[in-house]
């Protein structure tokens, strides 16, 4: 709970992403996207919220606030996990503006430009409360301690795993097991490849500063996507016959692929819609309660195209792609599988968390 850190984070603030390792937001920082060599560092603040409170942060209903951007794939993982597990009442939600200014993520979507629970205008204020003068990037997802206003963790890789395994006492009745112990070794192996070549790969391509760097990332992205397409041709989910953490992590990149990665990040060998297996797989998940109802295509497009001015200096926002296909039949149920295992789907999202019509198909 002190201001110390694990020492693994990048202190320069120069790594780039719309959520993880974002430097101090707009202004000159945005113009550097695509002009500085891309790298990604671990979440700097790696404390964990656990059932036993070993790091000083015990699981407790109402104590913490999850801060996300709906534009960010890393934050979207936490949004989906929270919905599937039914943690809405236990872990409150703050959604930041998809457009950053020179102080990064801001609460300008809320009345008065302040988060109504934390009472702050910028997420950086919670970072400053944790470590005064912290020079690194202000990233989402972030878990903030409500009583003190202090950042607890921005460890995007660990947050969702802990929601699945440490918050079980607060899960809804019928919550799925998103990280089943018997399958963890295989899940971890699949997620490692997905992270390196797909989740991270699209950024390596999009923020490449020379042709060789770009082409290497491009090859990695599509080599892995081809492997995943073959894997999913005769199985509904990545590991086992139910939705797991592995599916959540792949989905958050695939759902953004045609809207931003294909054009904006130059991952343009083919669109998601041109791979019959991956397109059907992603639609299947999108139409599963807890997935598509967290996706805001408006936030996604406005963030990537309007914040990454080093890549899109004109600030022109694409009108497409056509979103109507997301609701079309996918026929993946013919492969069997039980989306929630022995559990049940979540109910509808709370009214205050519904994605506005502009962001939905």
XYZ file of C-alpha atoms in Angstrom:
361
model
C 0.000 0.000 0.000
C 3.030 2.295 0.161
C 4.220 4.374 -2.755
C 6.808 1.784 -3.731
C 6.579 -0.218 -6.935
C 7.833 -3.516 -8.246
C 10.509 -1.813 -10.284
C 9.536 -3.420 -13.583
C 7.670 -0.523 -15.166
C 9.021 1.769 -17.844
C 9.650 5.122 -16.202
C 10.089 7.098 -19.407
C 6.432 7.302 -20.414
C 7.493 6.896 -24.038
C 5.938 3.536 -24.838
C 2.727 3.812 -26.786
C -0.746 2.331 -26.739
C -4.233 3.666 -26.307
C -4.513 2.127 -22.856
C -1.398 0.443 -21.546
C 1.742 2.566 -21.267
C 0.142 5.676 -22.698
C 2.309 8.709 -22.095
C 0.817 11.882 -20.724
C -1.889 12.099 -23.338
C -2.378 14.737 -26.000
C -0.362 17.597 -27.385
C 3.106 16.686 -28.563
C 2.745 13.193 -27.101
C 0.054 12.232 -29.589
C 2.147 13.392 -32.538
C 4.881 10.941 -31.527
C 2.727 7.885 -32.296
C 4.431 6.141 -35.194
C 7.597 8.219 -34.809
C 9.178 6.488 -31.805
C 10.169 2.850 -31.723
C 7.384 0.827 -30.123
C 7.877 -1.161 -26.938
C 5.551 -2.269 -24.181
C 6.471 -2.492 -20.532
C 4.681 -4.308 -17.700
C 2.165 -2.483 -15.528
C 4.286 -0.377 -13.173
C 1.998 -0.706 -10.155
C 1.632 -4.445 -9.682
C -0.108 -4.727 -6.305
C -2.935 -7.244 -6.288
C -6.411 -7.200 -4.786
C -6.716 -10.676 -3.283
C -8.960 -12.676 -0.997
C -6.288 -12.755 1.723
C -5.187 -9.144 1.227
C -1.538 -10.162 1.076
C -0.527 -6.904 -0.637
C -2.644 -4.857 1.743
C -5.634 -4.756 -0.593
C -8.281 -7.306 0.454
C -11.264 -8.038 -1.785
C -14.206 -6.037 -0.467
C -17.490 -5.044 -2.062
C -17.665 -1.332 -2.826
C -14.081 -0.518 -1.863
C -12.536 -0.280 -5.326
C -13.326 1.478 -8.591
C -12.365 0.105 -11.993
C -11.336 2.858 -14.406
C -11.490 1.951 -18.097
C -11.572 3.348 -21.580
C -13.993 1.543 -23.874
C -11.518 2.280 -26.669
C -8.748 0.237 -25.058
C -8.501 -3.531 -25.655
C -6.591 -4.060 -22.412
C -9.293 -2.276 -20.412
C -11.997 -4.081 -22.379
C -10.762 -7.386 -20.975
C -11.604 -6.143 -17.494
C -14.997 -4.837 -18.644
C -15.927 -8.249 -20.077
C -14.662 -10.233 -17.089
C -16.509 -7.983 -14.656
C -19.745 -8.464 -16.631
C -19.421 -12.238 -17.021
C -18.656 -12.683 -13.324
C -21.444 -10.370 -12.174
C -19.210 -7.988 -10.260
C -21.041 -4.794 -11.250
C -22.397 -4.156 -7.758
C -19.135 -5.067 -6.015
C -16.694 -3.186 -8.265
C -17.925 0.182 -9.520
C -17.031 1.435 -12.975
C -15.624 4.705 -14.294
C -15.417 5.275 -18.065
C -13.011 7.910 -19.330
C -13.295 10.080 -22.420
C -11.788 8.319 -25.452
C -10.076 11.595 -26.405
C -7.118 12.505 -24.224
C -5.562 15.877 -23.590
C -2.102 16.746 -22.256
C -2.909 15.092 -18.914
C -4.048 11.838 -20.497
C -7.260 10.056 -19.479
C -9.937 12.452 -18.277
C -13.446 12.206 -16.828
C -15.083 14.683 -19.193
C -17.963 12.283 -19.890
C -19.214 12.865 -16.327
C -21.184 15.909 -15.120
C -18.809 18.731 -14.276
C -15.885 16.824 -15.766
C -15.299 14.913 -12.505
C -15.646 11.258 -11.646
C -18.683 11.217 -9.305
C -17.124 8.692 -6.917
C -13.448 9.615 -6.866
C -14.026 13.341 -7.310
C -11.088 13.731 -9.702
C -10.833 15.202 -13.202
C -7.900 13.112 -14.447
C -6.847 9.538 -13.769
C -3.333 10.911 -13.266
C -4.538 12.291 -9.920
C -4.933 8.730 -8.591
C -1.450 7.915 -9.898
C -0.063 11.003 -8.162
C -1.774 9.975 -4.933
C 0.065 6.651 -5.140
C 3.478 7.998 -6.168
C 4.121 11.725 -6.234
C 5.791 12.790 -9.443
C 5.462 9.365 -11.076
C 7.012 9.963 -14.520
C 5.566 6.976 -16.365
C 2.477 6.628 -18.508
C -1.080 6.883 -17.154
C -2.721 3.679 -18.308
C -6.018 1.836 -18.123
C -7.369 -0.450 -16.802
C -6.665 0.923 -13.362
C -8.085 -0.131 -10.007
C -8.391 2.728 -7.508
C -9.028 2.520 -3.761
C -12.158 4.612 -3.202
C -11.580 5.633 0.460
C -8.104 7.028 -0.211
C -8.247 7.821 -3.933
C -4.972 5.954 -4.380
C -4.159 3.832 -7.434
C -3.916 0.177 -6.441
C -2.857 -1.484 -9.690
C -2.524 -0.950 -13.419
C -1.283 -4.514 -14.029
C -3.417 -5.192 -17.091
C -2.227 -8.795 -17.373
C -3.138 -9.704 -13.786
C -6.338 -7.758 -13.100
C -8.665 -10.090 -14.998
C -7.041 -13.248 -13.647
C -7.598 -11.965 -10.114
C -11.207 -11.040 -10.861
C -11.718 -14.668 -11.897
C -9.820 -16.355 -9.061
C -9.621 -13.971 -6.082
C -13.038 -12.301 -6.197
C -15.011 -15.560 -6.171
C -16.847 -14.732 -2.935
C -18.476 -11.817 -4.748
C -19.226 -13.556 -8.050
C -22.850 -13.792 -9.107
C -24.635 -17.100 -8.792
C -23.954 -19.039 -11.974
C -20.747 -17.167 -12.825
C -18.524 -19.087 -15.251
C -15.034 -20.308 -14.400
C -12.944 -18.205 -16.756
C -9.604 -19.651 -15.650
C -10.259 -23.316 -14.785
C -7.361 -24.806 -12.893
C -7.196 -27.989 -14.959
C -6.743 -25.976 -18.178
C -4.477 -23.178 -16.972
C -1.291 -24.485 -18.538
C -2.909 -24.668 -21.975
C -4.713 -21.339 -21.510
C -1.431 -19.663 -20.558
C 0.337 -21.124 -23.573
C -2.370 -19.951 -25.979
C -2.521 -16.501 -24.374
C 1.243 -16.055 -24.618
C 1.172 -16.471 -28.404
C -1.938 -14.331 -28.771
C -0.395 -11.550 -26.708
C 2.943 -11.537 -28.497
C 1.740 -11.790 -32.085
C -1.843 -10.471 -32.085
C -2.615 -8.220 -29.099
C 0.842 -6.662 -29.179
C 1.592 -7.451 -32.813
C -0.916 -4.999 -34.248
C 0.756 -2.220 -32.241
C 4.208 -3.235 -33.393
C 2.931 -2.909 -36.951
C 0.949 0.274 -36.401
C 3.683 2.145 -34.552
C 6.598 0.822 -36.619
C 9.159 3.458 -37.573
C 10.811 1.615 -40.453
C 9.797 -0.834 -43.172
C 11.589 -3.872 -41.767
C 10.081 -3.438 -38.312
C 6.621 -3.094 -39.824
C 6.915 -6.108 -42.125
C 8.188 -8.356 -39.309
C 5.223 -7.423 -37.134
C 2.810 -7.779 -40.068
C 4.066 -11.329 -40.719
C 3.722 -12.246 -37.045
C 0.147 -10.947 -36.881
C -1.112 -12.923 -39.852
C 0.910 -16.050 -39.144
C -0.711 -16.243 -35.716
C -4.162 -15.367 -37.031
C -3.865 -18.166 -39.591
C -2.910 -20.599 -36.810
C -5.842 -19.459 -34.695
C -8.208 -19.814 -37.641
C -7.099 -23.413 -38.116
C -7.430 -24.097 -34.385
C -10.964 -22.699 -34.278
C -12.188 -24.389 -37.446
C -13.521 -27.399 -35.540
C -13.796 -26.106 -31.963
C -15.985 -23.322 -30.678
C -13.556 -21.873 -28.126
C -9.796 -21.653 -27.831
C -9.349 -23.999 -24.859
C -11.871 -26.578 -23.705
C -15.559 -26.300 -24.518
C -16.338 -23.110 -22.584
C -15.371 -19.443 -22.690
C -12.100 -18.772 -20.899
C -9.708 -15.895 -20.343
C -8.008 -16.867 -23.607
C -11.150 -16.055 -25.604
C -11.565 -12.715 -23.858
C -8.013 -11.676 -24.730
C -8.297 -12.628 -28.383
C -11.760 -11.093 -28.777
C -10.716 -7.599 -27.710
C -8.229 -7.387 -30.582
C -10.399 -9.092 -33.196
C -13.417 -6.881 -32.491
C -11.264 -3.821 -33.304
C -9.566 -5.332 -36.324
C -11.577 -4.002 -39.261
C -12.464 -0.716 -37.548
C -8.882 0.338 -36.808
C -6.110 -2.243 -37.164
C -6.733 -3.099 -40.819
C -6.383 0.481 -42.055
C -4.990 2.664 -39.273
C -2.318 0.118 -38.254
C -1.735 -1.187 -41.814
C -2.588 -4.810 -40.920
C -4.255 -5.091 -44.286
C -3.541 -8.508 -45.774
C -7.208 -9.229 -45.201
C -10.075 -8.035 -43.052
C -11.560 -10.039 -40.215
C -14.724 -10.353 -42.297
C -12.682 -12.124 -44.990
C -11.646 -14.986 -42.695
C -14.815 -17.110 -42.378
C -13.682 -18.894 -39.221
C -12.415 -15.907 -37.228
C -15.313 -13.729 -38.362
C -17.854 -16.314 -37.196
C -15.930 -16.906 -33.943
C -15.810 -13.194 -33.126
C -19.483 -12.684 -33.957
C -20.351 -15.644 -31.739
C -18.596 -13.977 -28.830
C -19.945 -10.526 -29.702
C -23.487 -11.883 -29.488
C -22.764 -13.608 -26.165
C -23.998 -11.562 -23.177
C -21.050 -9.827 -21.543
C -19.023 -9.333 -24.726
C -20.715 -7.193 -27.369
C -22.683 -5.230 -24.802
C -19.374 -3.760 -23.545
C -18.085 -2.708 -27.001
C -18.352 0.920 -28.113
C -17.240 1.257 -31.741
C -17.662 5.025 -31.573
C -15.165 5.318 -28.705
C -12.798 2.896 -30.443
C -12.681 4.823 -33.715
C -12.552 8.281 -32.168
C -9.659 7.350 -29.922
C -7.418 5.687 -32.478
C -7.991 8.116 -35.327
C -8.168 11.359 -33.330
C -5.518 10.696 -30.675
C -2.854 9.036 -32.844
C -2.090 12.237 -34.739
C 1.378 11.000 -35.626
C -0.328 8.332 -37.747
C -3.476 10.232 -38.776
C -2.406 13.904 -38.869
C -5.527 15.059 -40.723
C -7.801 13.934 -37.904
C -10.311 12.619 -40.429
C -12.572 10.011 -38.816
C -13.580 7.119 -41.107
C -17.293 6.686 -41.685
C -17.055 2.874 -41.881
C -16.938 0.018 -41.570
C -20.524 -1.173 -41.812
C -21.400 -2.712 -38.423
C -24.617 -4.500 -39.368
C -22.895 -7.835 -39.916
C -22.037 -8.163 -36.239
C -25.601 -9.243 -35.506
C -25.864 -11.774 -38.332
C -26.009 -15.569 -37.799
C -22.663 -17.231 -37.097
C -23.679 -20.919 -36.849
C -20.875 -21.629 -34.365
C -23.356 -23.328 -32.041
C -23.170 -26.283 -34.442
C -19.697 -26.999 -33.040
C -21.193 -27.652 -29.608
C -19.579 -26.168 -26.563
C -21.189 -24.642 -23.518
C -20.435 -20.921 -23.358
C -20.792 -20.669 -19.569
C -20.072 -24.279 -18.632
C -22.275 -25.253 -15.705
C -23.085 -21.589 -15.145
C -25.498 -19.147 -16.717
C -25.236 -16.009 -18.860
C -25.147 -12.643 -17.119
C -28.214 -10.463 -17.110
C -28.381 -7.198 -19.047
C -25.885 -4.492 -18.112
C -26.978 -1.826 -15.646
C -28.759 0.995 -17.440
C -26.009 3.480 -16.601
C -23.436 1.204 -18.261
C -25.262 0.621 -21.535
C -23.269 1.542 -24.633
C -24.916 4.526 -26.386
C -26.585 3.825 -29.751
C -23.781 5.570 -31.646
C -21.368 2.868 -30.542
C -23.497 -0.181 -31.356
C -24.334 -2.044 -34.581
